[in-house]
Amino acid sequence: MSQQYPALLVIVPLLSAFMISGAGWVNKRLCFPIAVAALGVAAYSCIGLLLRVLDEGVIVYKLGGWDPPVGIAYYVDHLNGLVLAVVSVVAFLNLIACKKSIEQEFPEKTGPFYTLYVLMVTGLLGIVVTGDAFNLYVLLEIAALTGYGLLAMGEERAPLAALNYLYMGTIGACFYLLGVGYLYIVTGSLNMVDIAHILPDLYQSKAVLAAFIICMVGVWLKMAFFPLHAWLPNAYTYAPSAASSLIAPLVTKVMIYVMIRLILTVFTPEFAFNVLAVSKPIVWLAVIAIVMGAILALAERNLKKMLTYVIVAEVGYMVGGAWLGNRAGMTGAILHIVNDALMTLCVFLVVGNIVYKLKGYAFEDLKGLVRKMPFTMGAFVIGALSIIGVPPTCGFFSKWYLISGAIQAGQYAFMVALLFSSLVNVVLFFRVIEICYYEPFSEDHGHGHDHHPEPMAEAPLTMLVPLFIVAAGLVLVGIYTGDIVNKIIEFAIPKGIV
Amino acid sequence: MTILGLIIVLSTGALLIYATVDFPAWADPASPASLHLSPHFIERTMEETSVPNIVTAVLADYRGYDTMYETTVIFSAGVACFILLRILLREEPGESLYRHVLTGVTIRVKEGAKIPPSADFERIDTLWAPHDLIIKTMCRLLIPFIQLFALYVIAHGHHSPGGGFQGGVILGASIILLAISHDLRTSVQRMREKVDALLSATGVFIYAGTGALCLLLGLNFLDYSALASVLHVDPVTARSHGILIVEIGVGIAVMATMIWIYSNVSSTGKYDEGL
Amino acid sequence: MGDLIEIVVAKYNYWIYITLMMIGLYAMIVKNNLVKKIVGMNIFQTAIILYYVSTGAKRGATIPILEHGHDGHAHVIHAADYINPLPHVLMLTAIVVSVATLGVALALAIRIYHRYNTLEEDEILAQIREK
């Protein structure tokens, strides 16, 4: 069965999504166990696949038994395997943590919600594992449509935010499709490795240049790279907490993986960095993205919206790191995919716990939260330290690689932006923690000077245990960074990049 | 906003048109797209899959994995429309309206009382409009032939243009015609919501299940030649039969989802009157 | 001059499709009404579908369905006699995706209309700001 891991990791969630949809009409209580079992098997297959890749190198899996480029094939290498493991584990932990909040927010529609959840995870896993450019578009649309459905289930402004996300996301996906069409008309192939073989003769072709630009702009639209980020803050803020803690850590990171895959495998680094001279302008755009993300986050008085602007800045880190053009920068970008997924999951699970107990997430609602929910706030502190970049949490190490890559490439503006962003994150997070720790919880019961310490009203255990696992994971991934970089990421980057 | 839109559109259009300088000419038989992959499809389809319609063979066999996800896309759109619009916990209105068919008199029945079901009394809504007898009768006569044609399109996908998607949409259109010509309640009575939702999941399950069956029989996912042992035919014919099975699955899924999306969107989730 | 005419005759179909795409994109960015944006999205996607299908055309070739399919394999099949089937397959998928997106977009527009009683984006933003 281990030969079939590449197929199992998408098939088991896909089949179970249909079973969950059926169970939603017959017996609602079956939905959650089927979903947990499916995502558990997917996570197991992904980790097993990563271990196989570490042993054997690149794994090729032919769907339908046809050789590429006639049929669709999977190419699983170190980059794929690492991102697959991260996506599946994050989705699995989030599902367990969100059960109670789903049942609180839409008790009569849990069946369709779990269906969309599992389909979205299928779409994301499929995007990461596929080796065919058109197959990636179809899976992109699965992830997108299920995302629109999940995000629009929130409060009042959610449908409008989801519709704006739909417009920009569809433009992005259509741009990507157009880029693949331009590549197809000059190469005749849809398979990523095959295109990379045919492309070196065509480097001077204007069609290839246009295909590259259009594909990049499409992917940037979907990952919310400034100034194309306008959909992200509203879409993630007004969404239900189960949906936002699934989508926020994963969708932008998977799109960054797609960008790195396009740079490294389809348009080889030779083309992207040397033939085109766009690295410097793109790193400058990333600098602007980081600075604007930080400034816009400072202006917010609403915890969830502030975190979404932090995501915009993090996307700037990864895009800039990938386009620095050297090994340290690319290592930093890939390591940051892993770290940022975990950090974002941690803080969004905290917000989910807060919304479950308090129903609000503006700064005024957070007063005195430490006494009421000490464990949740402890995990929040670890997540905040990781986003700021304090050792030994993982955030420090990816920033270290990004900064050393910036120095090596001579892009000092990028290094300054990274340090500026860390300082702004210190201000942002310590402001929140101060409100939670030091300001007394204003009780208006009439006995004003009788401050009983608030009883602990912590979130239920199913919401706390995954949060602890993620927070511990942030520290563990930080400690084991050396292993991850040397055994996995080192082989994910082609030898040509210095 | 207009100026920004004009700038974006003109610059993108200029880039795209500039790039067409390097394209092969229109309908050039020697273009890279025509020389690289497609000769394999055109020349080898008959011997590898024994299906004369090359588009169906490529759709359901060579690139069958894509088609499975395409069916999943339409299924997830159906689920998304359902979860967004459907209002499930609705209180019944206090009074109901009935119409005596023979005289046209409208009767308002207060809460508690009921009229026994009979052909003389028709349940109406506050939004009810009388339907034309000619339209109702003609559509009722035509719908079975439409469905027969749809089944022909699905079954003949191997030999003529057609296949699962096309046939499924025609099947869905036949039920939607019932909803438009009569009213939504009639079509919901014929195709209940629960059956519809289960059918749509079943259709895609047939597709993915066939692929999983091939996986369990030892070959790769969606490799239909593994079905040769189950169907007792040679591998090439097994591919042809596998294509037929998945096309049937696709047809069921598309039909059910089209009806589901129409019912949800036209009645905005209330399932009372429709258009 | 003859050169220019040659280029136009060879490539004019691509230029028409790109113009259609840009009309759709313009509608999506500039228009105020939510449904007009959805229509623009549809135009954009349809133009991309037309573009892909045109990449598969071949002069003098017929549709990719083999006649005399089952009676004897005596006919030799030349690839130049049949048009390229691959773009048609890809575009079947793209059409289905565009219909699915249209369905979800309309469902969202209905939800917005129920809440704000209008489909004009500036009026909706004005209502939100008043809150």
Coordinates of C-alpha atoms in Angstrom, one line a residue, chain A residues 1 3-4 6-8 10-11 14-19 21-23 25-26 28 61-66 69-72 74 108-109 112-113 115-116 119 122 126 129-130 132-136 138-139 141-142 145-146 148-150 152-153 175 178 181-182 184-190 194 198 204-207 209-210 213-214, chain B residues 8 12 15-24 31-34 36-38 40-41 48-49 58 61-77 79-80 82-89 193-195 197-198 200-202 204-209 211-212 215-216 218-225 239 260:
Chain A
M1 CA 0.0 0.0 0.0
Q3 CA 3.3 2.5 -3.3
Q4 CA -0.2 4.1 -3.4
P6 CA 0.4 9.6 -3.5
A7 CA -3.1 8.5 -4.6
L8 CA -4.4 7.7 -1.1
V10 CA -6.3 12.7 -2.1
I11 CA -8.6 9.8 -2.7
L14 CA -12.4 12.8 -1.6
L15 CA -14.4 9.7 -1.1
S16 CA -15.1 10.5 2.5
A17 CA -16.4 14.0 1.5
F18 CA -19.1 12.3 -0.5
M19 CA -19.9 9.9 2.4
S21 CA -22.5 14.6 2.4
G22 CA -24.7 11.5 2.4
A23 CA -24.4 11.1 6.2
W25 CA -28.9 13.8 5.3
V26 CA -29.2 10.4 7.1
K28 CA -25.7 13.8 11.4
Y61 CA 3.2 8.2 -9.8
K62 CA 1.3 7.7 -13.0
L63 CA -2.5 8.2 -12.8
G64 CA -4.5 5.9 -15.0
G65 CA -1.3 4.0 -15.9
W66 CA -0.4 6.4 -18.7
P69 CA 3.3 13.5 -20.9
V70 CA 0.3 11.6 -22.4
G71 CA -1.3 11.2 -19.0
I72 CA -1.3 13.1 -15.7
Y74 CA 2.6 13.2 -9.9
E108 CA -28.3 22.5 11.4
K109 CA -25.7 22.6 8.6
P112 CA -22.4 20.4 4.4
F113 CA -19.8 22.3 6.4
T115 CA -18.1 18.2 3.3
L116 CA -16.8 21.6 2.2
L119 CA -13.1 19.0 -0.1
T122 CA -8.5 17.6 -0.8
G126 CA -4.0 18.0 -4.8
V129 CA 1.2 17.0 -5.1
T130 CA 0.3 17.4 -8.8
D132 CA 0.5 18.8 -14.4
A133 CA -0.2 22.4 -15.0
F134 CA -3.8 22.1 -16.0
N135 CA -4.7 19.7 -13.2
L136 CA -3.4 22.4 -10.9
V138 CA -8.8 22.5 -11.6
L139 CA -7.7 21.8 -8.1
E141 CA -10.8 26.0 -8.4
I142 CA -11.9 23.3 -6.0
L145 CA -15.1 27.4 -4.5
T146 CA -15.1 25.5 -1.3
Y148 CA -16.0 30.9 -0.9
G149 CA -18.7 28.7 0.5
L150 CA -16.9 28.3 3.9
A152 CA -19.4 33.3 3.4
M153 CA -21.1 31.5 6.3
F175 CA -4.8 34.6 -15.4
L178 CA -4.3 32.0 -19.6
G181 CA -2.6 28.4 -22.5
Y182 CA 0.2 30.6 -23.7
Y184 CA 0.7 25.2 -24.3
I185 CA 0.5 27.0 -27.7
V186 CA 4.3 27.3 -27.9
T187 CA 5.3 24.0 -26.3
G188 CA 2.4 21.7 -26.9
S189 CA 2.6 20.1 -23.5
L190 CA 0.9 20.5 -20.1
D194 CA 8.0 18.2 -20.0
I198 CA 11.1 22.1 -24.1
Q204 CA 13.7 34.5 -26.2
S205 CA 10.1 33.9 -27.1
K206 CA 7.8 36.8 -26.2
A207 CA 5.0 34.3 -25.6
L209 CA 7.7 36.0 -21.2
A210 CA 4.0 36.9 -21.3
I213 CA 4.2 37.4 -16.2
I214 CA 0.5 36.4 -16.4
Chain B
I8 CA -4.9 47.8 -16.1
T12 CA -2.6 43.7 -19.9
L15 CA 1.2 42.6 -23.2
L16 CA -1.0 39.8 -24.4
I17 CA -1.2 41.1 -28.0
Y18 CA 2.5 41.8 -28.0
A19 CA 3.1 38.1 -27.1
T20 CA 1.0 36.8 -30.0
V21 CA 3.8 37.8 -32.4
D22 CA 5.5 34.5 -31.5
F23 CA 2.4 32.4 -31.8
P24 CA 2.0 29.9 -34.6
S31 CA 2.1 24.1 -34.7
P32 CA 3.8 22.7 -31.6
A33 CA 0.4 21.9 -30.0
S34 CA -0.5 19.8 -33.0
H36 CA 3.7 17.1 -29.7
L37 CA 1.0 15.2 -27.8
S38 CA -2.1 15.1 -30.1
H40 CA -0.4 10.1 -29.9
F41 CA -4.0 10.6 -28.9
E48 CA -5.4 1.5 -26.6
T49 CA -9.0 2.1 -25.6
V58 CA -8.9 11.6 -23.6
D61 CA -9.3 7.8 -19.7
Y62 CA -6.0 9.6 -20.5
R63 CA -7.0 12.7 -18.4
G64 CA -9.7 11.0 -16.4
Y65 CA -8.2 12.4 -13.2
D66 CA -9.0 15.9 -14.3
T67 CA -12.5 15.0 -15.1
M68 CA -13.0 13.5 -11.7
Y69 CA -12.1 16.8 -10.1
E70 CA -14.3 18.6 -12.6
T71 CA -17.2 16.6 -11.3
T72 CA -16.1 17.4 -7.8
V73 CA -16.1 21.1 -8.7
I74 CA -19.7 21.0 -9.8
F75 CA -20.7 19.0 -6.7
S76 CA -19.0 21.4 -4.3
A77 CA -20.8 24.3 -6.1
V79 CA -23.1 22.1 -1.7
A80 CA -21.9 25.7 -1.4
F82 CA -27.1 24.8 -0.4
I83 CA -25.1 25.9 2.6
L84 CA -25.4 29.5 1.7
L85 CA -29.0 29.8 0.8
R86 CA -31.1 27.0 2.3
I87 CA -33.3 28.0 5.2
L88 CA -34.0 24.9 7.0
L89 CA -35.7 25.9 10.3
E193 CA -34.4 17.3 -2.0
K194 CA -32.9 14.5 0.0
V195 CA -32.9 12.1 -3.0
A197 CA -28.5 15.6 -2.7
L198 CA -27.8 11.9 -2.2
S200 CA -25.3 14.1 -6.5
A201 CA -22.9 12.6 -4.0
T202 CA -23.5 9.1 -5.4
V204 CA -19.2 11.4 -8.1
F205 CA -18.7 8.5 -5.6
I206 CA -19.2 6.1 -8.6
Y207 CA -16.4 7.9 -10.5
A208 CA -14.0 8.0 -7.6
G209 CA -15.1 4.6 -6.5
G211 CA -10.8 4.6 -9.6
A212 CA -10.4 3.3 -6.1
L215 CA -6.4 0.8 -7.0
L216 CA -7.5 -2.0 -4.8
G218 CA -3.5 -3.7 -7.8
L219 CA -2.9 -1.1 -10.5
N220 CA -2.6 2.7 -10.2
F221 CA -5.6 4.9 -9.5
L222 CA -8.1 5.2 -12.4
D223 CA -6.2 2.5 -14.5
Y224 CA -9.3 0.9 -16.0
S225 CA -7.4 -2.1 -17.4
R239 CA -11.0 0.5 -20.6
W260 CA -30.2 21.3 -6.7

